[in-house]
Amino acid sequence: MKNLSLLSVVVTAAMVLVGFDAFADEPASGGLLVHLNFDEASGEVAADASGSGTTAKLAGGPRWTTGKLGGGLEFDGVDDFVEIASTPDLDGLQNGSYTLSAWFKPAVAPPVRDGDQKAHYGILNKAGWHTGLRYNDDRTFVFDHFLQGKKDKEPIWSGASTGDETFAPGTWHHVAGVVDATARTATIFVDGVAKNSCPPWDATSRAREYGQMTWKVGMAAPGAKTYAYPAKGVVDDVRLYRRALTAQEITNLAKAASAAR
């Protein structure tokens, strides 16, 4: 027993010396409001694995399929979506620091029709000057975040995109958008790497109000004649956090799929 205790002390000391953290690569859970892992394989409801008990209902007939981490949902680019129920925390999520995260595999690039609604795929969005994550016809990812316009002016876009860096369809990518309300910035991450951030906005600015508009997966505005953003592809592991995740936490989320496979 004495030798075993000594070994334990030595191992523990070694772990401290090299900065080992057994939980360093675990996906973040603090501040997690919704986690849809889409592992149900059937049914019309996607369970919330965060423990918050938020309801997420399937509409239009998205197909249960293989995802990046277990199961996933395939959207047809026409009328499929998942609606996350309204809650006070989710209604006001965009007003403070927050993080949106999802895995997405676009089937093809969105068809270009000169401003047609299908020029974008909605991954995780709230409609009405859509805020959230999308994939474009130019094969870029965008994180949309809007500030309230001054007086009667239109809302001000304060998001971030991947710019000239493109991502081919048919491949899984982890996409995350982070708003840091203290730094007053929005940052987009792809596959665990920060791609771009917007310049800090004015300290007097505030986020656009959306009332009780719900967050949706696979489409931003169902039924809209324009800017509906119906996605064609597979979505997995959707997460909404009520805080700004660190760059390392985003990297850990992107690495989690590799560890699970």
Coordinates of C-alpha atoms in Angstrom, one line a residue:
M1 CA 0.0 0.0 0.0
K2 CA 2.9 2.3 0.8
N3 CA 4.5 1.8 -2.6
L4 CA 1.1 2.3 -4.3
S5 CA 0.6 5.6 -2.5
L6 CA 4.1 6.7 -3.4
L7 CA 3.4 5.8 -7.1
S8 CA 0.1 7.9 -6.9
V9 CA 2.0 10.9 -5.6
V10 CA 4.7 10.6 -8.3
V11 CA 2.1 10.3 -11.1
T12 CA 0.1 13.2 -9.8
A13 CA 3.2 15.4 -9.5
A14 CA 4.2 14.5 -13.0
M15 CA 0.8 15.5 -14.3
V16 CA 1.0 18.8 -12.6
L17 CA 4.5 19.5 -14.0
V18 CA 3.5 18.9 -17.6
G19 CA 0.2 20.9 -17.2
F20 CA -1.9 17.8 -17.8
D21 CA -5.7 18.3 -17.5
A22 CA -7.8 15.2 -17.9
F23 CA -10.7 17.4 -18.9
A24 CA -8.9 19.9 -21.1
D25 CA -10.4 18.5 -24.3
E26 CA -14.0 18.0 -23.0
P27 CA -16.6 20.0 -24.8
A28 CA -17.7 23.0 -22.7
S29 CA -20.9 22.6 -20.7
G30 CA -21.1 25.8 -18.6
G31 CA -23.8 28.2 -19.8
L32 CA -25.1 25.6 -22.2
L33 CA -28.8 26.4 -22.9
V34 CA -29.6 23.9 -25.7
H35 CA -27.8 20.8 -27.0
L36 CA -29.4 18.9 -29.9
N37 CA -27.3 15.8 -30.7
F38 CA -29.9 14.3 -33.1
D39 CA -29.2 10.8 -31.9
E40 CA -32.9 9.8 -31.7
A41 CA -32.9 8.1 -35.1
S42 CA -36.7 8.5 -35.4
G43 CA -39.6 10.7 -34.2
E44 CA -40.8 14.3 -34.6
V45 CA -38.9 15.7 -31.6
A46 CA -35.2 16.3 -31.0
A47 CA -34.2 15.9 -27.4
D48 CA -32.3 18.6 -25.6
A49 CA -29.2 17.0 -24.0
S50 CA -28.3 20.1 -22.1
G51 CA -30.6 19.3 -19.2
S52 CA -32.7 22.4 -19.7
G53 CA -35.6 20.5 -21.2
T54 CA -36.1 22.8 -24.1
T55 CA -38.4 21.4 -26.8
A56 CA -37.2 21.1 -30.4
K57 CA -39.8 20.0 -33.0
L58 CA -39.1 18.7 -36.5
A59 CA -41.2 20.2 -39.4
G60 CA -41.3 19.5 -43.1
G61 CA -39.8 16.0 -42.7
P62 CA -36.1 16.2 -42.2
R63 CA -34.6 12.7 -42.4
W64 CA -32.8 11.0 -39.6
T65 CA -29.4 9.9 -40.8
T66 CA -25.7 9.4 -39.8
G67 CA -24.2 12.6 -38.4
K68 CA -20.7 13.6 -37.5
L69 CA -21.2 12.4 -33.9
G70 CA -23.6 9.6 -34.0
G71 CA -26.9 10.6 -35.5
G72 CA -27.8 13.7 -37.6
L73 CA -30.6 15.3 -39.5
E74 CA -30.6 15.7 -43.3
F75 CA -32.5 18.7 -44.7
D76 CA -33.8 18.7 -48.2
G77 CA -33.3 22.4 -49.1
V78 CA -37.1 22.9 -49.6
D79 CA -39.2 22.9 -46.4
D80 CA -37.4 21.0 -43.7
F81 CA -36.4 22.6 -40.4
V82 CA -36.3 22.2 -36.6
E83 CA -37.8 24.8 -34.4
I84 CA -36.4 25.3 -30.9
A85 CA -39.1 26.5 -28.5
S86 CA -39.1 30.0 -27.2
T87 CA -37.8 30.5 -23.6
P88 CA -36.8 33.8 -21.9
D89 CA -33.1 32.8 -22.0
L90 CA -33.3 32.0 -25.7
D91 CA -35.4 35.0 -26.6
G92 CA -32.8 37.3 -25.2
L93 CA -29.7 35.3 -26.1
Q94 CA -28.4 37.7 -28.6
N95 CA -28.5 40.6 -26.1
G96 CA -25.4 39.5 -24.2
S97 CA -22.4 37.3 -24.7
Y98 CA -23.3 34.0 -26.5
T99 CA -22.1 31.2 -28.7
L100 CA -23.7 29.2 -31.5
S101 CA -22.1 25.9 -32.6
A102 CA -23.0 23.2 -35.1
W103 CA -21.6 20.6 -37.4
F104 CA -22.7 21.0 -41.0
K105 CA -22.1 19.0 -44.2
P106 CA -23.7 20.9 -47.2
A107 CA -24.8 18.5 -50.0
V108 CA -24.1 21.1 -52.7
A109 CA -23.4 24.8 -52.8
P110 CA -26.7 26.8 -52.6
P111 CA -28.1 27.5 -56.1
V112 CA -27.4 31.1 -57.3
R113 CA -30.5 32.8 -58.6
D114 CA -29.5 36.5 -58.4
G115 CA -30.7 37.2 -54.9
D116 CA -33.1 34.3 -54.6
Q117 CA -33.7 32.9 -51.1
K118 CA -31.8 29.7 -51.9
A119 CA -28.4 31.5 -52.2
H120 CA -27.9 30.8 -48.5
Y121 CA -28.3 27.7 -46.3
G122 CA -29.5 28.5 -42.8
I123 CA -27.7 26.3 -40.3
L124 CA -28.8 27.9 -37.0
N125 CA -30.8 31.1 -37.2
K126 CA -33.3 33.5 -35.7
A127 CA -35.4 35.2 -38.4
G128 CA -35.9 38.9 -39.1
W129 CA -32.6 40.4 -40.2
H130 CA -31.5 36.8 -39.6
T131 CA -29.0 36.3 -36.9
G132 CA -27.0 33.1 -36.7
L133 CA -24.9 30.8 -38.9
R134 CA -25.2 30.3 -42.6
Y135 CA -23.4 28.8 -45.7
N136 CA -23.4 30.8 -48.9
D137 CA -23.4 30.1 -52.6
D138 CA -19.8 31.3 -52.8
R139 CA -18.9 28.4 -50.3
T140 CA -18.2 30.7 -47.4
F141 CA -19.5 30.6 -43.9
V142 CA -21.1 33.6 -42.2
F143 CA -22.0 34.5 -38.6
D144 CA -24.7 37.2 -38.7
H145 CA -25.1 39.5 -35.7
F146 CA -27.1 42.7 -35.8
L147 CA -27.2 45.8 -33.7
Q148 CA -30.3 48.0 -33.3
G149 CA -30.3 50.8 -35.8
K150 CA -30.3 54.4 -34.6
K151 CA -33.8 55.9 -34.4
D152 CA -35.6 54.5 -37.5
K153 CA -32.5 53.3 -39.3
E154 CA -32.1 49.7 -40.4
P155 CA -30.2 47.3 -38.1
I156 CA -26.4 47.4 -38.4
W157 CA -24.6 44.2 -39.4
S158 CA -21.8 43.4 -36.9
G159 CA -21.0 39.8 -37.8
A160 CA -18.1 38.0 -39.4
S161 CA -17.4 35.8 -42.4
T162 CA -14.7 33.5 -43.6
G163 CA -13.9 36.1 -46.3
D164 CA -12.0 34.7 -49.3
E165 CA -11.5 31.3 -47.6
T166 CA -14.0 28.8 -49.1
F167 CA -15.2 25.4 -48.0
A168 CA -16.3 22.8 -50.5
P169 CA -19.7 21.0 -50.1
G170 CA -19.8 17.3 -49.3
T171 CA -17.4 17.7 -46.3
W172 CA -18.2 18.1 -42.6
H173 CA -17.2 21.4 -41.0
H174 CA -17.6 22.6 -37.4
V175 CA -18.9 26.2 -37.4
A176 CA -19.2 28.5 -34.4
G177 CA -20.1 32.1 -33.9
V178 CA -19.1 33.9 -30.7
V179 CA -20.3 37.3 -29.5
D180 CA -18.2 38.8 -26.6
A181 CA -20.4 41.5 -25.2
T182 CA -17.5 42.8 -23.1
A183 CA -15.1 43.2 -26.0
R184 CA -18.1 44.1 -28.3
T185 CA -17.0 41.8 -31.0
A186 CA -18.3 38.9 -33.1
T187 CA -16.0 36.1 -34.2
I188 CA -16.5 33.2 -36.6
F189 CA -14.7 29.9 -36.2
V190 CA -14.5 27.0 -38.7
D191 CA -13.1 23.6 -37.6
G192 CA -11.8 25.1 -34.4
V193 CA -9.9 28.0 -35.9
A194 CA -10.9 31.7 -35.6
K195 CA -11.3 33.0 -39.1
N196 CA -12.4 36.7 -38.7
S197 CA -13.9 39.1 -36.2
C198 CA -15.7 42.3 -36.7
P199 CA -14.3 45.6 -35.4
P200 CA -15.6 46.5 -31.8
W201 CA -18.9 48.3 -31.9
D202 CA -19.7 51.4 -30.0
A203 CA -20.3 51.0 -26.3
T204 CA -23.7 52.6 -26.5
S205 CA -24.9 50.1 -29.2
R206 CA -27.2 47.2 -28.3
A207 CA -28.3 44.1 -30.1
R208 CA -31.3 44.0 -32.3
E209 CA -34.5 42.9 -30.6
Y210 CA -36.3 39.8 -31.9
G211 CA -39.1 39.4 -29.4
Q212 CA -40.1 35.8 -29.1
M213 CA -38.8 34.8 -32.5
T214 CA -37.5 31.2 -32.2
W215 CA -34.2 29.7 -33.2
K216 CA -34.4 27.3 -36.1
V217 CA -32.1 24.7 -37.5
G218 CA -32.0 24.0 -41.3
M219 CA -33.9 27.1 -42.3
A220 CA -34.1 30.7 -41.1
A221 CA -37.6 31.8 -42.1
P222 CA -40.0 29.0 -43.0
G223 CA -42.7 30.1 -45.4
A224 CA -40.9 33.3 -46.4
K225 CA -41.0 34.1 -50.2
T226 CA -37.5 35.5 -50.0
Y227 CA -34.5 35.0 -47.6
A228 CA -35.9 31.7 -46.2
Y229 CA -32.4 30.1 -46.3
P230 CA -33.6 26.5 -46.7
A231 CA -30.5 24.2 -46.1
K232 CA -29.6 21.2 -48.2
G233 CA -27.3 19.0 -46.2
V234 CA -26.8 17.3 -42.8
V235 CA -26.6 19.1 -39.5
D236 CA -25.4 17.6 -36.2
D237 CA -24.6 18.6 -32.6
V238 CA -26.2 22.0 -32.4
R239 CA -25.4 24.0 -29.3
L240 CA -26.4 27.4 -27.9
Y241 CA -24.5 28.9 -25.0
R242 CA -25.3 31.9 -22.9
R243 CA -21.7 33.0 -22.8
A244 CA -18.7 33.6 -25.1
L245 CA -16.7 30.4 -25.3
T246 CA -13.0 30.7 -25.4
A247 CA -11.0 29.9 -28.5
Q248 CA -9.7 26.7 -26.7
E249 CA -13.3 25.6 -25.9
I250 CA -14.3 26.1 -29.5
T251 CA -11.3 24.0 -30.6
N252 CA -12.3 21.3 -28.1
L253 CA -15.8 21.1 -29.6
A254 CA -14.3 20.7 -33.1
K255 CA -11.9 18.0 -31.8
A256 CA -14.6 16.1 -30.0
A257 CA -15.8 14.5 -33.3
S258 CA -12.3 13.1 -34.0
A259 CA -12.1 11.6 -30.6
A260 CA -15.5 10.0 -31.0
R261 CA -14.7 8.3 -34.3

